[in-house]
PDB file of C-alpha atoms (C1' of nucleotides) in Angstrom:
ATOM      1  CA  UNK A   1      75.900 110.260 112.820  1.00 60.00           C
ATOM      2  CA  UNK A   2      76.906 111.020 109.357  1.00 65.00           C
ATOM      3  CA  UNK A   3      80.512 111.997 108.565  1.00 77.00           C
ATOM      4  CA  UNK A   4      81.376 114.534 106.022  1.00 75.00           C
ATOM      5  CA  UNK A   5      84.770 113.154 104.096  1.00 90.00           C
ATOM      6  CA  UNK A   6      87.257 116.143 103.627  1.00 95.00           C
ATOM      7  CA  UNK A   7      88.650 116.989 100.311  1.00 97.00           C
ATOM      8  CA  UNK A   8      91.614 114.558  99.725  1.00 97.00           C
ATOM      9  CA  UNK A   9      95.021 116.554  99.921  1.00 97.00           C
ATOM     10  CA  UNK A  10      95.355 115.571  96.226  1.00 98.00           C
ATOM     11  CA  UNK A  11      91.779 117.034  95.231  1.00 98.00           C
ATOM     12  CA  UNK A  12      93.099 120.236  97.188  1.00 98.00           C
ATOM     13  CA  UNK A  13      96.165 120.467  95.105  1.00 98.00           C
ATOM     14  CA  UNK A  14      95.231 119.992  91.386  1.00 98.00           C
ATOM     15  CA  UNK A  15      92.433 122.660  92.522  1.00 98.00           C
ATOM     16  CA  UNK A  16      95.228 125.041  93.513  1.00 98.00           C
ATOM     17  CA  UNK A  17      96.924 124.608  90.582  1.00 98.00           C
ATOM     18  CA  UNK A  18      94.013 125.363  88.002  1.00 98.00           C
ATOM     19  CA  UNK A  19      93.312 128.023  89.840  1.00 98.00           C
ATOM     20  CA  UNK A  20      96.701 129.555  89.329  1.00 98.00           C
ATOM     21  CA  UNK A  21      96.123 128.750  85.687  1.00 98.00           C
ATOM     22  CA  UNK A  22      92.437 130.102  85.542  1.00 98.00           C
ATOM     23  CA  UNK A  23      93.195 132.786  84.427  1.00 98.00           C
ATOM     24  CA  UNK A  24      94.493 133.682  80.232  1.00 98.00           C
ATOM     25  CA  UNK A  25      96.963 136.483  81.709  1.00 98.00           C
ATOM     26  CA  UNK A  26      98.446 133.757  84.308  1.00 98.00           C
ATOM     27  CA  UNK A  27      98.392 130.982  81.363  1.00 98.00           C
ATOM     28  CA  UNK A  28     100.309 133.457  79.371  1.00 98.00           C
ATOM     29  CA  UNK A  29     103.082 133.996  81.850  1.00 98.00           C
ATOM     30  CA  UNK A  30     103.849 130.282  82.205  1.00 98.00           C
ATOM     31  CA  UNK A  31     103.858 129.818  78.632  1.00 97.00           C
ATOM     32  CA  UNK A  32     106.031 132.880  78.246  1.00 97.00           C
ATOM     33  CA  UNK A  33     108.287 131.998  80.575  1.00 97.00           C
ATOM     34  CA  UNK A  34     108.446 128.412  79.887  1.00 94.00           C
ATOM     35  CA  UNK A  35     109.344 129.344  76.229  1.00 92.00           C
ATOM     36  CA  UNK A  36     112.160 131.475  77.553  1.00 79.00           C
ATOM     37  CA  UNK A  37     114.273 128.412  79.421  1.00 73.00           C
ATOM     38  CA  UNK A  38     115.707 131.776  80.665  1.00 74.00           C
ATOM     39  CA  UNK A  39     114.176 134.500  82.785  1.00 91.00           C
ATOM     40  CA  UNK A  40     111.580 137.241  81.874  1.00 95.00           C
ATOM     41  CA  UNK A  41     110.894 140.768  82.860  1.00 96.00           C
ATOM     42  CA  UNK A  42     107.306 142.161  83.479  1.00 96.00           C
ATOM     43  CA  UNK A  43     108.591 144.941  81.269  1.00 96.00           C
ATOM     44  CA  UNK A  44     108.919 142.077  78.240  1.00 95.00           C
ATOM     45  CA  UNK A  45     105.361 140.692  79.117  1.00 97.00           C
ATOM     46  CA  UNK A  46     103.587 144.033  79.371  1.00 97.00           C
ATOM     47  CA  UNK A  47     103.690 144.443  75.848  1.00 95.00           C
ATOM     48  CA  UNK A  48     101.760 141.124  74.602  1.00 96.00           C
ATOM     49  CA  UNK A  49      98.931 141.422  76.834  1.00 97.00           C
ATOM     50  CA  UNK A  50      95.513 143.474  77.354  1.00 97.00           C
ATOM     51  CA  UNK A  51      96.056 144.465  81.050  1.00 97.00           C
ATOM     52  CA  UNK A  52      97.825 147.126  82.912  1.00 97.00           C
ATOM     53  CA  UNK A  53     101.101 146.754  84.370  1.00 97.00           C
ATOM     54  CA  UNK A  54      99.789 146.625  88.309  1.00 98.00           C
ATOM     55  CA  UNK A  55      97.648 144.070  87.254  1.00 98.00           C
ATOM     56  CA  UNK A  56     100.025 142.022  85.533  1.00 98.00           C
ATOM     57  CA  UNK A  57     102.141 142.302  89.315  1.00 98.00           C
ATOM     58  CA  UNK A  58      99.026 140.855  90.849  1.00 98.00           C
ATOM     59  CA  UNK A  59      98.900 137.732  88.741  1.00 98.00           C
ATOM     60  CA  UNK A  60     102.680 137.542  89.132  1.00 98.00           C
ATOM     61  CA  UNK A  61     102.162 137.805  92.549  1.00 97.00           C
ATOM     62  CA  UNK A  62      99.739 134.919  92.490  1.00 98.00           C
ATOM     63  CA  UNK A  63     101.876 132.710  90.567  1.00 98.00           C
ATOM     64  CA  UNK A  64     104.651 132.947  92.942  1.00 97.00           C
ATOM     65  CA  UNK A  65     102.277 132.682  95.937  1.00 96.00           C
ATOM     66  CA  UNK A  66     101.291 129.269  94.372  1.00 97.00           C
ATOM     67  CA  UNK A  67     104.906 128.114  93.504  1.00 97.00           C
ATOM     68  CA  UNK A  68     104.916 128.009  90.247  1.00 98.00           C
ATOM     69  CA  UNK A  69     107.237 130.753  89.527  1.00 97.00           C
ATOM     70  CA  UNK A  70     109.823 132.845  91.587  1.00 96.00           C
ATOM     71  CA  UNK A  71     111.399 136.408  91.223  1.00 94.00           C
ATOM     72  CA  UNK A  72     115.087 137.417  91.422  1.00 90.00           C
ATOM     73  CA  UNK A  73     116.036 140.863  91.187  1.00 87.00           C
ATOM     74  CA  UNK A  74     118.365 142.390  88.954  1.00 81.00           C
ATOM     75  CA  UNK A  75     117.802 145.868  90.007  1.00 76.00           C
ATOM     76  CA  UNK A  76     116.192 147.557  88.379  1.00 80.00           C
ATOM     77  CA  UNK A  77     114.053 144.710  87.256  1.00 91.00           C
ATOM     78  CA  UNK A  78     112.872 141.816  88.689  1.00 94.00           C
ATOM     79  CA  UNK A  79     113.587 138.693  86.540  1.00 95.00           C
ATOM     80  CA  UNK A  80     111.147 136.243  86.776  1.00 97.00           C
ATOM     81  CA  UNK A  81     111.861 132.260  85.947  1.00 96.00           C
ATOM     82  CA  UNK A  82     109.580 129.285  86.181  1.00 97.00           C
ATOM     83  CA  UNK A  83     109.953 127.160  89.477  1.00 96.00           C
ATOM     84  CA  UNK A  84     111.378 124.150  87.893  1.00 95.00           C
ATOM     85  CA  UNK A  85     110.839 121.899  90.676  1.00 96.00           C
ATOM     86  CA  UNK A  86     107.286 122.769  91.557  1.00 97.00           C
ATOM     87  CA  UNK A  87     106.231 122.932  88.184  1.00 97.00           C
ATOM     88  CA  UNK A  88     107.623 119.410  87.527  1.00 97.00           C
ATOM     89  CA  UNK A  89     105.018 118.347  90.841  1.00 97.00           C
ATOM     90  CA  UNK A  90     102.384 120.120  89.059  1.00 98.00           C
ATOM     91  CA  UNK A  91     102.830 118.921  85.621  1.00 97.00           C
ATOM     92  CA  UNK A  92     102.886 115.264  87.513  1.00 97.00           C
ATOM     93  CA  UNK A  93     100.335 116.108  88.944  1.00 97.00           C
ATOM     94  CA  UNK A  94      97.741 117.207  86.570  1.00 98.00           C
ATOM     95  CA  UNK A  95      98.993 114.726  84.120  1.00 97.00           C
ATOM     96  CA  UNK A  96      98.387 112.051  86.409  1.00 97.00           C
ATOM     97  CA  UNK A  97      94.378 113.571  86.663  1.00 97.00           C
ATOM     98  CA  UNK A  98      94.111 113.921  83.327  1.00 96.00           C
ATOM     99  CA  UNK A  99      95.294 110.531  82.218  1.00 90.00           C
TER     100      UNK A  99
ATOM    101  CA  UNK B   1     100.215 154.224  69.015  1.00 63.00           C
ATOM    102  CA  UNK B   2     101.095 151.263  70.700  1.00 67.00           C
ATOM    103  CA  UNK B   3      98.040 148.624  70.569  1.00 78.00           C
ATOM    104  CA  UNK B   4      97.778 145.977  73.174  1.00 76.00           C
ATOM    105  CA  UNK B   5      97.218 142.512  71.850  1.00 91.00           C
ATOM    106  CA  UNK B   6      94.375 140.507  72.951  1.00 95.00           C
ATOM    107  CA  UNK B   7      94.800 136.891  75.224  1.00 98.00           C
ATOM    108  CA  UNK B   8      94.836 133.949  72.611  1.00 97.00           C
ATOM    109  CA  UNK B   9      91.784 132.050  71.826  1.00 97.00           C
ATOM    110  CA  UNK B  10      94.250 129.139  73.310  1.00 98.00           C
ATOM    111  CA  UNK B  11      95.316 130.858  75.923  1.00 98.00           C
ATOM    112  CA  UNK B  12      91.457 131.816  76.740  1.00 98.00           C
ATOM    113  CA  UNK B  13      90.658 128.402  76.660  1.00 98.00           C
ATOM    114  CA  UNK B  14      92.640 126.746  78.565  1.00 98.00           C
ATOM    115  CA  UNK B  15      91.891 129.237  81.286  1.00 98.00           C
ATOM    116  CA  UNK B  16      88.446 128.315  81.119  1.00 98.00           C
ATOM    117  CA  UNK B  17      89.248 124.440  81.552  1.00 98.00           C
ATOM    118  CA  UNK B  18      91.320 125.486  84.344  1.00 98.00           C
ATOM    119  CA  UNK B  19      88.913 127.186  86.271  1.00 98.00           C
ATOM    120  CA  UNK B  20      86.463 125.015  85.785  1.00 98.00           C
ATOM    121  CA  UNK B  21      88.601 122.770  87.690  1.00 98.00           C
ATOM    122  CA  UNK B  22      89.679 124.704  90.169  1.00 98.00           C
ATOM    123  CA  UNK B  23      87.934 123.899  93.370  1.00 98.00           C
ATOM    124  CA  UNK B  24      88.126 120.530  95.139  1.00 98.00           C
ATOM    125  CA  UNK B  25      84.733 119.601  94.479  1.00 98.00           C
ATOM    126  CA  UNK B  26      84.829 119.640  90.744  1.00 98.00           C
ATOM    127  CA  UNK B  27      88.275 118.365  90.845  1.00 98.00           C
ATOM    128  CA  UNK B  28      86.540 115.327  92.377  1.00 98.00           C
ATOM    129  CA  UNK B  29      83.234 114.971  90.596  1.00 98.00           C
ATOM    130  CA  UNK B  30      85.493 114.368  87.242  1.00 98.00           C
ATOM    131  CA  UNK B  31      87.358 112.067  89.163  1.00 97.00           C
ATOM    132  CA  UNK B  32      84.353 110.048  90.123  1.00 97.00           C
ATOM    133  CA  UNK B  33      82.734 110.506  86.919  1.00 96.00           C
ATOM    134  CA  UNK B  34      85.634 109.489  85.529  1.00 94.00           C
ATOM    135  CA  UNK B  35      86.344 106.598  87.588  1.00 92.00           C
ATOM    136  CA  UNK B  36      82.613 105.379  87.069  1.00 79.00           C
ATOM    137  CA  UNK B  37      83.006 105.229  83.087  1.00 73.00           C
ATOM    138  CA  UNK B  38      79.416 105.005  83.833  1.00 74.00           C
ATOM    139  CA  UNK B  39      76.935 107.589  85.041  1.00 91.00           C
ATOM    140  CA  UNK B  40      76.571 108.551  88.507  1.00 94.00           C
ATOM    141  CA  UNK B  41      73.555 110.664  90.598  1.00 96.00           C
ATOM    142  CA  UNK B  42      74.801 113.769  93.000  1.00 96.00           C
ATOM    143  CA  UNK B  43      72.862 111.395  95.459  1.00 95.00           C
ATOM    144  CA  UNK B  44      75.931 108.979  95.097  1.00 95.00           C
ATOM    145  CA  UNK B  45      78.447 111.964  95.539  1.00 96.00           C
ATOM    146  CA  UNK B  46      77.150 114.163  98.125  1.00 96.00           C
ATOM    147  CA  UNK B  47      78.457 111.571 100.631  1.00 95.00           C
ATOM    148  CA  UNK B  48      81.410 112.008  99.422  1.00 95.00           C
ATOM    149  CA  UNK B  49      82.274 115.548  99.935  1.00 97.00           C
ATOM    150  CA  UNK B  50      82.158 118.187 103.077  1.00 97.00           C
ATOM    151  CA  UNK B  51      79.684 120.493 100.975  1.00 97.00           C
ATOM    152  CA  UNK B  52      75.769 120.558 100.911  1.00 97.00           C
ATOM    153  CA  UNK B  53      73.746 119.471  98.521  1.00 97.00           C
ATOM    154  CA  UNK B  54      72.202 122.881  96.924  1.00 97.00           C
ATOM    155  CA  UNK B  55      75.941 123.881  97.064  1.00 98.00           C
ATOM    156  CA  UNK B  56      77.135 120.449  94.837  1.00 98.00           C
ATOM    157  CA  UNK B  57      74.379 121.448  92.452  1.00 97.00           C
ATOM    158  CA  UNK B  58      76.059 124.543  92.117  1.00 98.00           C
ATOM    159  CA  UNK B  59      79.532 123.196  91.211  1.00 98.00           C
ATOM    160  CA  UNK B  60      77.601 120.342  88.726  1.00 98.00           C
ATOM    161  CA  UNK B  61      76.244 123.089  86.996  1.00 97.00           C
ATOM    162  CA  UNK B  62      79.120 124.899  86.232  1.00 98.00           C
ATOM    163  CA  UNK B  63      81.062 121.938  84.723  1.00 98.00           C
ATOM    164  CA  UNK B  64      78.210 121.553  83.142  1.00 97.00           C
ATOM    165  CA  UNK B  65      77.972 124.856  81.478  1.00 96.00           C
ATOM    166  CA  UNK B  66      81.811 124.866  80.940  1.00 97.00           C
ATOM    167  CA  UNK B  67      81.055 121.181  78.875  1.00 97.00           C
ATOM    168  CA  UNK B  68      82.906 119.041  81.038  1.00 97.00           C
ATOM    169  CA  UNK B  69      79.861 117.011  82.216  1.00 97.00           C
ATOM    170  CA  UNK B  70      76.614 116.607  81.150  1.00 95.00           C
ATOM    171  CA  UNK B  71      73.165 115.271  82.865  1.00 93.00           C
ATOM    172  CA  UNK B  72      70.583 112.935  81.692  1.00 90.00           C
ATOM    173  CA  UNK B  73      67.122 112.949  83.543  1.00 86.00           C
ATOM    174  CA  UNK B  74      66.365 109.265  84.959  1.00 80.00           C
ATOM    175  CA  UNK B  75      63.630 110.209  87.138  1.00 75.00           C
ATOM    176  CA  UNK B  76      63.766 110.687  90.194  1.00 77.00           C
ATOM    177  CA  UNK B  77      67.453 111.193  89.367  1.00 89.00           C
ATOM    178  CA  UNK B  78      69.675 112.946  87.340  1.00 93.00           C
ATOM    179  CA  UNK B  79      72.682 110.734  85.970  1.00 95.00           C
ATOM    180  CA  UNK B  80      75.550 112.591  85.705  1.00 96.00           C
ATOM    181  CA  UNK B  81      78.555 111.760  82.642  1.00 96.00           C
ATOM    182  CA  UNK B  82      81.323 113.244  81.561  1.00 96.00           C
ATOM    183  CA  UNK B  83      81.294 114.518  78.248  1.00 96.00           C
ATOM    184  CA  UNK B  84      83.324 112.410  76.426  1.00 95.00           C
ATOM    185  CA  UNK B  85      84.099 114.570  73.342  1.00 96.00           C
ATOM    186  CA  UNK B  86      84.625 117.838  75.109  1.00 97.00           C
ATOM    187  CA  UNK B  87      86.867 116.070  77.998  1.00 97.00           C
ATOM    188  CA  UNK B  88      88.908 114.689  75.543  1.00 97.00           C
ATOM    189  CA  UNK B  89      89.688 118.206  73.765  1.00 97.00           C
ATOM    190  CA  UNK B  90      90.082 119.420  77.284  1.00 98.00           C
ATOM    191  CA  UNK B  91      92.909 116.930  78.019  1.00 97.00           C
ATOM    192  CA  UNK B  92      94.756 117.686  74.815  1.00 97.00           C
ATOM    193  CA  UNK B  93      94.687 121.008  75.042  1.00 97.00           C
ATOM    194  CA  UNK B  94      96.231 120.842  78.878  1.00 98.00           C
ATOM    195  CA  UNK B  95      98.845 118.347  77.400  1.00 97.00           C
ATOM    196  CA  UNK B  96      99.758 121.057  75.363  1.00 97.00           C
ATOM    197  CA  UNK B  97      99.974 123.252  77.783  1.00 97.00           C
ATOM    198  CA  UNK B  98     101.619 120.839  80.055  1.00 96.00           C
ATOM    199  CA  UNK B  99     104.498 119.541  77.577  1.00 89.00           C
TER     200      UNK B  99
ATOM    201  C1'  DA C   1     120.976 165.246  96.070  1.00 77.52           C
ATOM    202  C1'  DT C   2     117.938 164.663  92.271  1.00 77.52           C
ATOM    203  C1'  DT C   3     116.248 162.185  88.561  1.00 77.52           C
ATOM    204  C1'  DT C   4     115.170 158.095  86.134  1.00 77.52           C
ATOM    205  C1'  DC C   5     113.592 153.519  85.603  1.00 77.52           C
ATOM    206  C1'  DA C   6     111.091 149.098  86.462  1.00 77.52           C
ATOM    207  C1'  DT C   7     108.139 147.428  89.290  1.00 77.52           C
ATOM    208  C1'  DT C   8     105.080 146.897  93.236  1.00 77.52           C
ATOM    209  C1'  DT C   9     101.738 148.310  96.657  1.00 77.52           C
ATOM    210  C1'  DC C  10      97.642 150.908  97.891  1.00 77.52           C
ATOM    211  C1'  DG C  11      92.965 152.310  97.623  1.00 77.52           C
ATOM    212  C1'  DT C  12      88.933 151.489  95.543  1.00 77.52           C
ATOM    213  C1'  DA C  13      85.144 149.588  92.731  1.00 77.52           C
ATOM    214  C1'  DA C  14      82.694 146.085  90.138  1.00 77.52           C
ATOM    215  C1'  DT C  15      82.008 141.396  89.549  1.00 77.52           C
ATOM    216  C1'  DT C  16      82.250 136.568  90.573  1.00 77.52           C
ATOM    217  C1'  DT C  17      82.538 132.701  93.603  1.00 77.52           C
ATOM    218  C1'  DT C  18      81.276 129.927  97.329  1.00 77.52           C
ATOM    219  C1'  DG C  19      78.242 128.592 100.684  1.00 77.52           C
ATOM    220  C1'  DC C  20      73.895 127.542 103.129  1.00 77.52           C
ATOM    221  C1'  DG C  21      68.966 126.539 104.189  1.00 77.52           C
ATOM    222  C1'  DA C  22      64.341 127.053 102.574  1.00 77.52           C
ATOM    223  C1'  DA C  23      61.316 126.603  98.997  1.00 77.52           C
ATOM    224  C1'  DA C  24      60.187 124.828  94.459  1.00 77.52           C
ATOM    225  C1'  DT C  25      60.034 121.138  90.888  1.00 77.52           C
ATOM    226  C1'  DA C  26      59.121 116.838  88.925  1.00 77.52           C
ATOM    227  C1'  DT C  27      58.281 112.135  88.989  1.00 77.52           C
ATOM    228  C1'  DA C  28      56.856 107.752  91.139  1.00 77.52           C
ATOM    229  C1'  DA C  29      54.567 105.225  94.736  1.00 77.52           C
ATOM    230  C1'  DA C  30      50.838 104.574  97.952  1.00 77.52           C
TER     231       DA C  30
ATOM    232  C1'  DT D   1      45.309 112.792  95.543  1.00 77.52           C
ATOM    233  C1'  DT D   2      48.596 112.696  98.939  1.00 77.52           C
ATOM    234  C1'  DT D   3      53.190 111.444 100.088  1.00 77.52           C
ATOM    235  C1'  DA D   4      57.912 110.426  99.384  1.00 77.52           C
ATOM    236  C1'  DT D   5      62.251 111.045  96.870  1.00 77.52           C
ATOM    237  C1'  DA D   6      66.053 113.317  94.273  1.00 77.52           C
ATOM    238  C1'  DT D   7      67.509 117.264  92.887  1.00 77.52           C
ATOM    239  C1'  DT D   8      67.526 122.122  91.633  1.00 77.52           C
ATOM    240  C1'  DT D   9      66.540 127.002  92.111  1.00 77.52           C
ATOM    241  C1'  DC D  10      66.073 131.053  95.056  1.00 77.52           C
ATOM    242  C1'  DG D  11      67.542 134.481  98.230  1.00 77.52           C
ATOM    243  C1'  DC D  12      70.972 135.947 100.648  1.00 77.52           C
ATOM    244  C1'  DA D  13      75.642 136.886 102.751  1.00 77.52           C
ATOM    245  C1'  DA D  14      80.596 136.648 103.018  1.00 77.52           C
ATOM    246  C1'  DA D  15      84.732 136.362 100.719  1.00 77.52           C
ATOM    247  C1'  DA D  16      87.699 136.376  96.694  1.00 77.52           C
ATOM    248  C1'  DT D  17      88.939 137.995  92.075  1.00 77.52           C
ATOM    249  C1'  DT D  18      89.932 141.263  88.647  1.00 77.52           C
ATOM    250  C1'  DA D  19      90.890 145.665  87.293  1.00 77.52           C
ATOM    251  C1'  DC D  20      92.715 150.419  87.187  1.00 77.52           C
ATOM    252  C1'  DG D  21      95.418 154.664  88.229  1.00 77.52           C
ATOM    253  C1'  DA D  22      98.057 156.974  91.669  1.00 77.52           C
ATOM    254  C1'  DA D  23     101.521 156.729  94.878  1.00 77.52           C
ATOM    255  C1'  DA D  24     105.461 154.351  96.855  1.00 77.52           C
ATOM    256  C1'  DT D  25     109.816 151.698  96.545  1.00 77.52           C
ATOM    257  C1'  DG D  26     114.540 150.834  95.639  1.00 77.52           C
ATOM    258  C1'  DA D  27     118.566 150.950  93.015  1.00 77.52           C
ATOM    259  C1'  DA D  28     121.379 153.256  89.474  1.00 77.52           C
ATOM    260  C1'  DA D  29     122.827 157.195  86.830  1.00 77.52           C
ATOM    261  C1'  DT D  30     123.517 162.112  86.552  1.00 77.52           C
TER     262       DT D  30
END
DNA sequence: ATTTCATTTCGTAATTTTGCGAAATATAAA
DNA sequence: TTTATATTTCGCAAAATTACGAAATGAAAT
C-alpha cells in the first residue's frame, strides 16, 4: 500500500506565514508597523490605504490570529505593535527558505 | 475631499510572491525544485505530498503563472524548473521586506 | 445619563481557492 | 493502429477570502 507523506511541520509554517502576508493591505501593516519601532493605531493606517476601516479590522484580525502582531488597548484605541518574538521565528524562518 | 491612496506596486508585489507561496504544496515544490538545481517531473513529486495528482497540477500551474517555475515538455513528461531570474527578484524583494 | 470617539463585529455578497475523480491530450512503444 | 504512460483540463462542490455598510461595543468626556 502506498503512503501519502504529510506536509512537513516546516512546509505548514512558511505557508502560514505567506499567507498572512498575501495580501498588499496585510504587507502594509507589517511594514507600517515595523517602521514605527513603536505602536500604531488603525486610525493612523486608515488613511494610507484603499480599504474601509472594517476591513482593515479583518486583516488586523488575521495578523494577530497568525502571531505576527498583537493589540493593546489604550482606550479609546487599540494600539497595535509587531510581535517581536514571532516575527523574529518568521523572519528565520522564511530567510532560511529563501536562502 | 480626502483621496485614499492606492497599495504600492511593492507592496502589491510582494503580496503576490507571498501568496503564491502560501500553501504547503507550493511551499514544497520550490523546495524540491530548488533542492534539485535540476529539473524535476510532478511524477517525481506526487509521492511526495498527501494531494492528488489533478490537484498538484493545479498548484504547478499557479507558480507557474505567478513566474516562480516554469515547465519544459520532455515527452511523456513535463520537467519542471524554477525560474531562475524571476526567483531571484522574488528573494530580494522578500529580503527587503524581511530586513 | 447622554454623547462622542475609535474600533470591532455582524450580515451579506461576490470571488477565489482547494480538492477530487473522470475524461482528454499528447507522445512513445508494441 | 492499439496500448501504455505522464500529465493536464474539466466539471463540480465545499470552504475560505475579501469587501462593504450598518450596528454594536466600550471607555471617556460632557
Amino acid at each position: 500500500m502506498v503512503v501519502k507523506p504529510k506536509f512537513t511541520a516546516q512546509q505548514e509554517h512558511i505557508a502560514r506565514i505567506c499567507k498572512a502576508l498575501s495580501h498588499p493591505a496585510r504587507v502594509y501593516i507589517m511594514e507600517k508597523l515595523s517602521s514605527m519601532d513603536g505602536c500604531c493605531t488603525s486610525g493612523e493606517m486608515i488613511g494610507d490605504i484603499p480599504i474601509a476601516r472594517s476591513t482593515l479590522s479583518q486583516h488586523l484580525k488575521e495578523l494577530k490570529f497568525a502571531g505576527l502582531i498583537q493589540g493593546e488597548i489604550d482606550p479609546p484605541m487599540i494600539k497595535y505593535c509587531v510581535n517581536k518574538q514571532n516575527w523574529e521565528i518568521a523572519k528565520l524562518l522564511l530567510n532560511g527558505f529563501l536562502k
